[in-house]
Coordinates of C-alpha atoms in Angstrom, one line a residue:
Chain A
X401 CA 0.0 0.0 0.0
X402 CA 1.6 3.2 -1.1
X403 CA 0.3 5.2 1.8
X404 CA 1.7 8.7 2.2
X405 CA 0.7 10.5 5.4
X406 CA -0.8 13.5 3.6
X407 CA -3.0 11.1 1.7
X408 CA -4.4 9.6 4.8
X409 CA -7.3 12.1 4.9
X410 CA -8.2 11.3 1.3
X411 CA -8.3 7.6 2.1
X412 CA -10.6 8.1 5.1
X413 CA -12.9 10.2 3.1
X414 CA -13.0 7.5 0.4
X415 CA -13.9 4.9 3.0
X416 CA -16.7 7.1 4.2
X417 CA -18.0 7.5 0.7
X418 CA -17.6 3.8 -0.1
X419 CA -19.4 2.6 3.0
X420 CA -22.3 5.1 2.9
X421 CA -23.1 3.9 -0.7
X422 CA -22.8 0.3 0.4
X423 CA -25.1 0.8 3.3
X424 CA -27.6 2.8 1.3
X425 CA -27.7 0.0 -1.2
X426 CA -28.3 -2.6 1.5
X427 CA -31.1 -0.6 3.2
X428 CA -33.2 -1.5 0.2
X429 CA -33.5 -4.9 1.6
X430 CA -34.6 -4.2 5.1
X431 CA -36.5 -7.5 5.5
X432 CA -33.2 -9.3 4.7
X433 CA -31.6 -7.5 7.6
X434 CA -34.2 -8.8 10.0
X435 CA -33.7 -12.2 8.6
X436 CA -30.0 -12.0 9.1
X437 CA -30.4 -10.8 12.7
X438 CA -32.6 -13.8 13.3
X439 CA -30.0 -16.1 11.7
X440 CA -27.3 -14.6 13.9
X441 CA -29.3 -15.1 17.0
X442 CA -30.0 -18.7 16.0
X443 CA -26.3 -19.2 15.3
X444 CA -25.4 -17.8 18.7
X445 CA -27.9 -20.0 20.5
X446 CA -26.5 -23.0 18.6
X447 CA -22.9 -22.1 19.6
X448 CA -24.0 -21.8 23.3
X449 CA -25.8 -25.1 23.0
X450 CA -22.7 -26.7 21.6
X451 CA -20.6 -25.5 24.5
X452 CA -23.3 -26.5 27.0
X453 CA -23.1 -30.1 25.8
X454 CA -19.7 -30.2 27.4
X455 CA -20.2 -28.1 30.5
X456 CA -23.7 -29.5 31.2
X457 CA -22.2 -32.9 32.0
X458 CA -19.7 -31.6 34.4
X459 CA -16.9 -31.7 32.0
X460 CA -14.8 -28.5 31.4
X461 CA -11.9 -27.6 29.1
X462 CA -8.8 -27.6 31.1
X463 CA -8.4 -24.3 32.9
X464 CA -11.6 -22.7 31.4
X465 CA -14.7 -22.2 33.5
X466 CA -18.1 -21.8 31.8
X467 CA -17.9 -18.0 31.8
X468 CA -14.3 -18.0 30.5
X469 CA -15.2 -20.4 27.7
X470 CA -18.2 -18.0 26.9
X471 CA -15.7 -15.2 26.3
X472 CA -14.1 -17.4 23.5
X473 CA -17.5 -17.9 22.0
X474 CA -18.1 -14.1 22.2
X475 CA -14.9 -13.3 20.5
X476 CA -15.6 -15.9 17.9
X477 CA -19.0 -14.5 17.1
X478 CA -17.6 -11.0 16.9
X479 CA -14.9 -12.0 14.4
X480 CA -17.5 -13.9 12.4
X481 CA -19.5 -10.7 12.2
X482 CA -16.4 -8.7 11.3
X483 CA -15.6 -11.0 8.5
X484 CA -19.2 -10.8 7.1
X485 CA -19.3 -7.1 7.4
X486 CA -15.8 -6.1 6.1
X487 CA -14.1 -9.1 4.5
X488 CA -16.5 -11.3 2.6
X489 CA -18.2 -8.7 0.5
X490 CA -15.0 -7.1 -0.6
X491 CA -12.5 -10.0 -1.0
X492 CA -14.9 -12.4 -2.6
X493 CA -15.3 -9.7 -5.2
X494 CA -11.6 -10.0 -6.3
X495 CA -12.5 -13.4 -7.7
X496 CA -15.4 -11.8 -9.7
X497 CA -13.2 -9.0 -11.0
X498 CA -10.6 -11.4 -12.2
X499 CA -13.1 -13.7 -13.8
X500 CA -14.9 -10.9 -15.7
X501 CA -11.7 -9.0 -16.5
X502 CA -12.9 -5.9 -14.7
X503 CA -9.9 -5.7 -12.5
X504 CA -8.4 -3.3 -15.0
X505 CA -10.8 -0.6 -13.9
X506 CA -9.6 -1.0 -10.3
X507 CA -5.9 -1.0 -11.3
X508 CA -6.4 2.2 -13.3
X509 CA -7.7 4.1 -10.3
X510 CA -5.2 6.5 -8.8
X511 CA -5.3 4.8 -5.4
X512 CA -3.8 1.6 -4.0
X513 CA -5.6 -1.3 -5.6
X514 CA -5.3 -3.4 -2.4
X515 CA -7.0 -0.5 -0.6
X516 CA -9.7 -0.2 -3.1
X517 CA -10.5 -3.9 -3.1
X518 CA -10.3 -4.2 0.7
X519 CA -12.5 -1.3 1.6
X520 CA -14.8 -0.8 -1.2
X521 CA -17.8 -2.3 0.4
X522 CA -19.2 -3.2 3.8
X523 CA -22.2 -5.2 4.7
X524 CA -24.7 -4.5 7.5
X525 CA -25.4 -8.2 7.7
X526 CA -22.3 -8.7 9.8
X527 CA -23.5 -6.2 12.5
X528 CA -25.8 -8.5 14.4
X529 CA -23.1 -11.0 15.0
X530 CA -20.7 -8.3 16.1
X531 CA -23.2 -7.0 18.5
X532 CA -24.2 -10.4 19.9
X533 CA -20.5 -11.3 20.3
X534 CA -19.8 -8.1 22.2
X535 CA -22.8 -8.7 24.3
X536 CA -21.6 -12.2 25.3
X537 CA -18.2 -10.9 26.1
X538 CA -19.6 -8.2 28.3
X539 CA -22.0 -10.6 30.0
X540 CA -19.4 -13.1 30.8
X541 CA -17.0 -10.4 31.7
X542 CA -19.4 -8.9 34.3
X543 CA -19.9 -12.4 35.8
X544 CA -16.1 -12.6 36.1
X545 CA -15.9 -9.1 37.4
X546 CA -13.4 -7.9 34.8
X547 CA -12.2 -4.4 35.0
X548 CA -12.1 -2.0 32.1
X549 CA -8.4 -2.5 32.0
X550 CA -9.0 -6.1 31.2
X551 CA -11.2 -5.2 28.3
X552 CA -8.6 -2.8 27.1
X553 CA -5.8 -5.4 27.2
X554 CA -8.1 -7.8 25.3
X555 CA -8.6 -5.2 22.6
X556 CA -5.1 -5.2 21.2
X557 CA -4.8 -8.9 20.4
X558 CA -8.3 -8.8 18.9
X559 CA -7.1 -6.1 16.5
X560 CA -4.1 -8.3 15.7
X561 CA -6.5 -11.2 15.2
X562 CA -8.7 -9.2 12.8
X563 CA -5.6 -8.2 10.9
X564 CA -4.4 -11.8 10.6
X565 CA -7.8 -12.8 9.4
X566 CA -7.9 -10.0 6.8
X567 CA -4.4 -10.8 5.5
X568 CA -5.2 -14.5 5.1
X569 CA -8.4 -13.7 3.4
X570 CA -6.7 -11.3 1.0
X571 CA -3.9 -13.6 0.2
X572 CA -6.4 -16.4 -0.6
X573 CA -8.4 -13.9 -2.7
X574 CA -5.3 -12.9 -4.6
X575 CA -4.6 -16.4 -5.7
X576 CA -7.6 -16.1 -7.9
X577 CA -5.3 -14.3 -10.4
X578 CA -4.0 -17.8 -11.2
X579 CA -6.9 -20.0 -10.4
X580 CA -9.7 -17.6 -11.6
X581 CA -12.7 -19.4 -10.3
X582 CA -12.2 -20.0 -6.6
X583 CA -15.3 -18.6 -5.0
X584 CA -15.1 -21.3 -2.4
X585 CA -11.6 -20.9 -1.2
X586 CA -12.8 -18.5 1.4
X587 CA -15.4 -21.0 2.5
X588 CA -12.5 -23.3 3.5
X589 CA -11.0 -20.5 5.6
X590 CA -14.4 -20.0 7.2
X591 CA -14.7 -23.7 7.9
X592 CA -11.3 -23.8 9.5
X593 CA -12.1 -20.6 11.5
X594 CA -14.9 -22.6 13.1
X595 CA -12.2 -24.2 15.2
X596 CA -12.0 -20.9 17.1
X597 CA -15.3 -21.7 18.8
X598 CA -13.4 -23.5 21.6
X599 CA -10.2 -22.6 23.4
X600 CA -7.2 -24.4 22.0
X601 CA -6.7 -26.7 25.0
X602 CA -10.0 -28.4 24.0
X603 CA -8.1 -30.0 21.1
X604 CA -5.7 -32.8 20.9
X605 CA -2.0 -31.7 20.6
X606 CA -1.9 -32.5 16.8
X607 CA -4.8 -30.1 16.3
X608 CA -3.3 -27.5 18.5
X609 CA -0.1 -27.5 16.4
X610 CA -2.1 -27.2 13.2
X611 CA -4.3 -24.4 14.5
X612 CA -1.3 -22.4 15.8
X613 CA 1.4 -22.8 13.2
X614 CA -0.4 -23.7 10.0
X615 CA -3.7 -22.0 10.2
X616 CA -3.3 -19.5 13.0
X617 CA -6.8 -19.9 14.5
X618 CA -5.3 -19.8 18.0
X619 CA -4.4 -16.1 17.6
X620 CA -8.0 -15.2 16.6
X621 CA -9.9 -16.2 19.7
X622 CA -7.9 -18.0 22.3
X623 CA -5.1 -15.5 22.7
X624 CA -7.4 -12.5 22.9
X625 CA -9.6 -14.3 25.4
X626 CA -6.6 -15.1 27.6
X627 CA -5.4 -11.5 27.3
X628 CA -8.9 -10.4 28.4
X629 CA -8.8 -12.7 31.3
X630 CA -5.4 -11.3 32.2
X631 CA -3.5 -14.5 32.2
X632 CA -1.7 -14.5 28.8
X633 CA 2.0 -14.9 28.4
X634 CA 3.1 -11.5 26.8
X635 CA 5.1 -13.5 24.3
X636 CA 1.9 -14.7 22.8
X637 CA 0.5 -11.2 22.3
X638 CA 3.8 -10.1 20.8
X639 CA 3.8 -13.2 18.6
X640 CA 0.3 -12.3 17.5
X641 CA 1.4 -8.7 16.7
X642 CA 4.4 -10.0 14.8
X643 CA 2.3 -12.4 12.8
X644 CA -0.2 -9.7 12.0
X645 CA 2.4 -7.3 10.7
X646 CA 4.2 -10.0 8.8
X647 CA 1.1 -11.3 7.2
X648 CA -0.1 -7.8 6.3
X649 CA 3.2 -7.0 4.7
X650 CA 3.2 -10.4 2.9
X651 CA -0.4 -9.8 1.6
X652 CA 0.8 -6.6 0.0
X653 CA 3.9 -8.1 -1.5
X654 CA 1.9 -11.1 -2.6
X655 CA -0.6 -8.9 -4.3
X656 CA 2.0 -7.1 -6.3
X657 CA 3.6 -10.3 -7.2
X658 CA 0.3 -11.7 -8.3
X659 CA -0.5 -8.7 -10.4
X660 CA 2.5 -9.4 -12.6
X661 CA 0.7 -12.5 -13.7
X662 CA -2.6 -10.7 -14.4
X663 CA -3.5 -10.5 -18.0
X664 CA -6.6 -8.5 -18.5
X665 CA -9.5 -9.1 -20.8
X666 CA -8.1 -6.8 -23.4
X667 CA -4.3 -7.4 -23.2
Chain B
X754 CA -40.3 -46.2 -18.7
X755 CA -37.6 -47.0 -21.2
X756 CA -37.7 -43.4 -22.4
X757 CA -37.3 -42.2 -18.8
X758 CA -34.4 -44.6 -18.2
X759 CA -32.6 -43.3 -21.3
X760 CA -33.2 -39.7 -20.3
X761 CA -31.9 -40.3 -16.8
X762 CA -28.8 -42.0 -18.1
X763 CA -28.1 -39.1 -20.4
X764 CA -28.6 -36.6 -17.7
X765 CA -26.3 -38.4 -15.3
X766 CA -23.4 -38.8 -17.7
X767 CA -23.8 -35.1 -18.8
X768 CA -23.8 -33.7 -15.3
X769 CA -21.0 -36.1 -14.2
X770 CA -18.8 -34.8 -17.0
X771 CA -19.8 -31.2 -16.2
X772 CA -18.9 -31.6 -12.5
X773 CA -15.5 -33.1 -13.4
X774 CA -14.7 -29.7 -14.9
X775 CA -15.0 -28.2 -11.5
X776 CA -12.8 -30.6 -9.6
X777 CA -10.8 -27.9 -7.9
X778 CA -13.9 -26.2 -6.8
X779 CA -15.4 -29.5 -5.6
X780 CA -12.3 -30.1 -3.5
X781 CA -12.7 -26.7 -1.9
X782 CA -16.4 -27.3 -1.2
X783 CA -15.6 -30.7 0.4
X784 CA -12.8 -29.1 2.5
X785 CA -15.1 -26.4 3.7
X786 CA -17.3 -29.1 5.3
X787 CA -14.5 -29.9 7.7
X788 CA -16.5 -29.0 10.8
X789 CA -17.0 -32.6 11.8
X790 CA -13.3 -33.2 11.7
X791 CA -12.7 -30.2 13.9
X792 CA -15.4 -31.4 16.4
X793 CA -13.9 -34.9 16.2
X794 CA -10.8 -33.4 17.9
X795 CA -12.7 -31.7 20.7
X796 CA -15.0 -34.7 21.5
X797 CA -12.3 -37.3 21.4
X798 CA -10.2 -35.1 23.7
X799 CA -13.2 -34.6 26.0
X800 CA -14.1 -38.3 26.1
X801 CA -10.7 -39.0 27.6
X802 CA -11.3 -36.6 30.5
X803 CA -15.0 -36.7 31.2
X804 CA -17.8 -39.2 31.5
X805 CA -19.7 -39.2 28.2
X806 CA -22.1 -41.6 26.6
X807 CA -19.5 -42.5 24.0
X808 CA -15.9 -43.5 24.2
X809 CA -13.1 -41.6 22.5
X810 CA -12.9 -44.1 19.6
X811 CA -16.7 -44.0 19.2
X812 CA -16.6 -40.3 18.9
X813 CA -13.9 -40.5 16.3
X814 CA -15.9 -42.9 14.2
X815 CA -19.1 -41.0 14.7
X816 CA -17.7 -37.8 13.3
X817 CA -16.0 -39.6 10.4
X818 CA -19.5 -41.0 9.6
X819 CA -21.0 -37.6 9.9
X820 CA -18.5 -36.2 7.6
X821 CA -19.3 -38.9 5.1
X822 CA -23.1 -38.3 5.4
X823 CA -22.7 -34.6 5.0
X824 CA -20.7 -35.2 1.8
X825 CA -23.4 -37.6 0.6
X826 CA -26.5 -35.5 1.5
X827 CA -25.3 -32.0 0.6
X828 CA -27.9 -30.1 -1.5
X829 CA -27.8 -26.7 -3.1
X830 CA -30.9 -26.9 -5.3
X831 CA -32.4 -23.7 -3.9
X832 CA -29.7 -21.5 -5.1
X833 CA -29.9 -22.9 -8.6
X834 CA -33.6 -22.8 -8.7
X835 CA -33.7 -19.2 -7.4
X836 CA -31.3 -18.2 -10.2
X837 CA -33.4 -19.9 -12.8
X838 CA -36.5 -18.1 -11.7
X839 CA -34.8 -14.7 -11.4
X840 CA -33.1 -15.0 -14.8
X841 CA -36.2 -16.5 -16.3
X842 CA -34.4 -19.6 -17.4
X843 CA -37.1 -21.8 -16.0
X844 CA -39.2 -20.9 -19.1
X845 CA -36.9 -22.9 -21.3
X846 CA -36.9 -25.9 -19.0
X847 CA -40.7 -25.8 -19.0
X848 CA -40.7 -26.3 -22.7
X849 CA -39.1 -29.7 -22.3
X850 CA -41.3 -32.7 -21.9
X851 CA -39.7 -33.5 -18.5
X852 CA -40.3 -32.1 -15.0
X853 CA -37.4 -29.6 -14.5
X854 CA -36.7 -31.1 -11.1
X855 CA -34.8 -34.0 -12.8
X856 CA -32.1 -31.7 -14.0
X857 CA -31.4 -30.8 -10.4
X858 CA -31.6 -34.3 -9.1
X859 CA -29.2 -35.7 -11.6
X860 CA -26.7 -32.9 -11.3
X861 CA -26.6 -33.6 -7.6
X862 CA -26.1 -37.3 -8.1
X863 CA -23.5 -36.7 -10.8
X864 CA -21.6 -34.4 -8.4
X865 CA -21.7 -37.2 -5.7
X866 CA -19.7 -39.4 -8.0
X867 CA -17.2 -36.7 -8.8
X868 CA -16.7 -36.3 -5.1
X869 CA -15.9 -39.9 -4.4
X870 CA -12.1 -39.8 -4.8
X871 CA -12.0 -36.9 -2.4
X872 CA -13.9 -38.9 0.2
X873 CA -11.5 -41.7 -0.2
X874 CA -8.6 -39.3 0.6
X875 CA -10.3 -38.1 3.8
X876 CA -10.8 -41.7 4.9
X877 CA -7.1 -42.3 4.4
X878 CA -6.3 -39.3 6.5
X879 CA -8.6 -40.6 9.2
X880 CA -6.7 -43.8 9.3
X881 CA -3.5 -41.9 9.8
X882 CA -4.9 -39.7 12.5
X883 CA -6.8 -42.3 14.5
X884 CA -5.4 -45.7 13.5
X885 CA -6.9 -47.4 16.6
X886 CA -10.4 -46.0 15.8
X887 CA -10.5 -47.4 12.3
X888 CA -13.2 -50.0 11.6
X889 CA -14.6 -51.8 8.7
X890 CA -18.4 -52.2 8.8
X891 CA -19.7 -55.6 7.6
X892 CA -21.5 -55.9 4.2
X893 CA -25.1 -55.8 5.7
X894 CA -24.4 -52.7 7.6
X895 CA -22.8 -51.0 4.6
X896 CA -25.7 -51.9 2.4
X897 CA -28.2 -50.5 5.0
X898 CA -26.1 -47.4 5.3
X899 CA -26.1 -46.7 1.6
X900 CA -29.9 -47.3 1.5
X901 CA -30.5 -44.9 4.4
X902 CA -28.1 -42.3 3.0
X903 CA -30.1 -42.3 -0.3
X904 CA -33.3 -41.8 1.7
X905 CA -31.6 -39.1 3.7
X906 CA -30.4 -37.3 0.5
X907 CA -34.0 -37.6 -0.9
X908 CA -35.5 -36.1 2.2
X909 CA -33.0 -33.3 2.3
X910 CA -33.5 -32.6 -1.4
X911 CA -37.3 -32.6 -1.0
X912 CA -37.1 -30.2 1.9
X913 CA -34.9 -27.7 0.2
X914 CA -36.7 -28.0 -3.1
X915 CA -39.9 -27.1 -1.2
X916 CA -38.3 -24.0 0.2
X917 CA -37.1 -23.2 -3.3
X918 CA -40.7 -22.9 -4.4
X919 CA -40.9 -19.7 -2.5
X920 CA -38.6 -18.2 -5.2
X921 CA -41.8 -17.8 -7.2
X922 CA -42.9 -15.1 -4.8
X923 CA -39.7 -13.7 -3.2
X924 CA -36.3 -13.0 -4.6
X925 CA -34.5 -14.3 -1.6
X926 CA -35.9 -17.7 -0.9
X927 CA -32.4 -18.9 0.1
X928 CA -32.7 -16.8 3.2
X929 CA -35.3 -19.3 4.4
X930 CA -32.9 -22.1 3.7
X931 CA -30.1 -20.3 5.7
X932 CA -32.3 -20.1 8.7
X933 CA -33.4 -23.8 8.3
X934 CA -29.7 -24.8 7.9
X935 CA -29.0 -23.4 11.4
X936 CA -31.4 -25.8 13.0
X937 CA -30.1 -28.5 10.7
X938 CA -26.5 -27.8 11.9
X939 CA -27.3 -28.0 15.6
X940 CA -30.1 -30.6 15.7
X941 CA -29.0 -33.1 13.0
X942 CA -26.3 -34.5 15.2
X943 CA -23.5 -32.8 13.2
X944 CA -22.1 -30.9 16.2
X945 CA -22.5 -33.8 18.6
X946 CA -24.2 -37.2 18.6
X947 CA -27.7 -37.0 20.0
X948 CA -26.5 -39.4 22.7
X949 CA -24.9 -36.5 24.5
X950 CA -27.9 -34.2 24.3
X951 CA -30.0 -33.7 27.4
X952 CA -32.7 -36.4 27.3
X953 CA -35.6 -33.9 27.1
X954 CA -34.1 -32.1 24.1
X955 CA -33.3 -35.4 22.4
X956 CA -36.9 -36.6 22.7
X957 CA -38.2 -33.5 21.0
X958 CA -35.5 -33.5 18.3
X959 CA -36.2 -37.1 17.4
X960 CA -39.6 -36.1 16.0
X961 CA -38.1 -33.5 13.7
X962 CA -36.7 -34.3 10.3
X963 CA -33.1 -33.1 11.2
X964 CA -31.5 -36.2 12.9
X965 CA -32.6 -38.5 10.1
X966 CA -30.4 -36.8 7.6
X967 CA -27.1 -37.2 9.4
X968 CA -27.5 -38.9 12.8
X969 CA -29.5 -41.8 11.6
X970 CA -27.2 -43.0 8.8
X971 CA -24.1 -42.2 10.9
X972 CA -25.4 -44.3 13.8
X973 CA -26.0 -47.2 11.5
X974 CA -22.5 -47.0 10.1
X975 CA -20.9 -46.7 13.5
X976 CA -23.0 -49.4 15.2
X977 CA -24.9 -47.1 17.7
X978 CA -28.3 -48.4 18.7
X979 CA -31.0 -47.4 16.3
X980 CA -34.8 -47.8 16.3
X981 CA -35.2 -48.7 12.7
X982 CA -39.0 -48.9 12.5
X983 CA -39.6 -45.6 14.2
X984 CA -36.9 -43.8 12.3
X985 CA -38.1 -44.9 8.9
X986 CA -41.6 -44.0 9.9
X987 CA -40.8 -40.5 10.9
X988 CA -38.6 -40.0 7.8
X989 CA -41.5 -41.2 5.7
X990 CA -44.0 -38.9 7.3
X991 CA -41.8 -35.8 6.8
X992 CA -41.1 -36.8 3.3
X993 CA -44.9 -37.1 2.7
X994 CA -45.6 -33.7 4.2
X995 CA -42.9 -31.9 2.2
X996 CA -43.9 -33.7 -1.0
X997 CA -47.5 -32.5 -0.6
X998 CA -46.5 -28.9 0.1
X999 CA -44.0 -29.0 -2.6
X1000 CA -46.4 -30.1 -5.4
X1001 CA -49.0 -27.6 -4.1
X1002 CA -46.6 -24.7 -4.2
X1003 CA -45.3 -25.8 -7.6
X1004 CA -48.7 -25.7 -9.2
X1005 CA -49.5 -22.3 -7.6
X1006 CA -46.0 -21.0 -8.5
X1007 CA -46.3 -21.9 -12.1
X1008 CA -49.4 -19.8 -12.5
X1009 CA -47.5 -16.9 -10.8
X1010 CA -44.4 -17.4 -12.9
X1011 CA -43.7 -15.0 -15.8
X1012 CA -40.3 -15.5 -17.1
X1013 CA -38.9 -14.0 -20.3
X1014 CA -41.3 -14.9 -23.1
X1015 CA -43.6 -16.9 -20.9

C-alpha cells in the first residue's frame, strides 16, 4: 500500500463514501436484515448449546470455566460478524473482478488497488453477529468481574486477530489471479475458522499444532480471550502482533507479485 | 419407462462430465465441510477426560461417519432454482417434456460421483490420524447405510426444493434455507451425537426431520443403537408432508411465474 501520510485524509474520506453507498444499497433490503439478525441469533444459540453439551455434563476444558469459555464464543461470534461485514463482501469480489476482466478498472484508479479492493464495500449483515458477540463478552466479563483495564488489554490482540484474518483472506483472494474461479476458497478459511469456537486446550495436541502454526486460528480467539482474562503470556501477544504485521506485509507483496501475472481481458 | 431410463442415463453422464470440470472447486467445497473433523478433535479429547455416553474411539468414528453423510447429502438446489427463476431460465426448462426437477436431481447425483475420490482421501487421512479407531463395517451394515443415505439425501433434497418454491414469490428464498440450515446444523447431530444431548431435548429433536439426515445413517454405520422402524416411519411422514406442500406450491407458483417470453 503506497500510503503517504498526507494522503491519509483522502483515504478516510474514500472509506466514508464507499461505505455510505454500500449501506444505502443494502437498506433497500430491510427484510433481509431482520432475517440475518434472526439467523445470527440462532447461530449464537447454537454455539452456546454446543458449549453447553460439554459443560452441562460436568466436563470442562482444562483451565476454562463456563464464563471463561463463553468469552471465547463471544470473540468468535464477533470475528465472524467482522468478516461478514468487512471481508466477505470485498474480498470475494476479487474473484469476480478477475473472472470478468474488470480488475483493469480497479488498477487504473489513482489509489492503491489493495486498498480499493479491501474497503470498497461493507455489509450490514455482519453487524448482528458483532453486537451479539460483544454482548456475550460483556455478559461473561461482568460475571467474572473484569475491570475496564482487562477489556482494554483484550482489545489489542483482537485487533491483531482481525488483521491476521484479513491478511489471510486477502492472500487467498489474490490467488484467484492464477486460479480464476475459486469462490469457495474463502469457505475453506471460514470452515477452519470454526475451530475458534473453543479454546485451544480443548483440542488434541496435533490439532493445536495445526491451528497455531499452520492455520493460526489460536491467535484469533484463544489468545485475545486469555489476554482479556489477564493470564496470557506476553510472548503470545507479541507473537500475535508480529504475525499480524508480517502477514499484512506479505499480503501486500503477494498482491504485487500476483498482479504481474494478471492478463486482463483486453491485453 | 424405457424413455425415462434413457433420459436419466443421459442426464447423469452429462452432469457427471460437467462436474468433473470443476474438480478444484469441488475439492474446496468438500474441504469447507471440515467442521465434523474439527469437532472430532474436541470430542475425542473430551471423552478422555469426562464421562460421556460414547468412548473416544466411538466419537472419532461417529464424526467420520457424519463427515461422510454430509458429503453424501449436501444439497444446493435452492440457489440454482432461485437463479433460474430470477433469470427467467425456467421458461426454457418448462418447454421440455420433462419435469425440471430431474435436471437438479441428476446434477446432484453426478456431483456425488465426482466427489468420491476426495472422500477416499479423507478416509485415508482418518486412518493416519486415528489408526486405533478405524473400523470396517460388515456388508449388511454397509448396504443398509447406503440405502438410508439415499433416503436421507432424498429427504434433504425434498425439503430444500420445497423452500425453493418460494422463489416464485420472493427474490430471496435462500434466506429461508439459511435459517433452516442453522437448525439442521445444531439438531441433526453434526455438532455432537444425539446421545450426549440432554434427554428432554433429544426426545423432541427425534420427532423433527433433522436427525434422520445425518445422525440416523451415521449411527447405523458406527453401530450405535437405532430404532429402525420408528426412524423410517418419521422419515416417511416428513417426506410425505414436504412432498405434498412442494407439489401444491409448484402448481401455484407456475401460475405466478412469468419468465422471459412466458
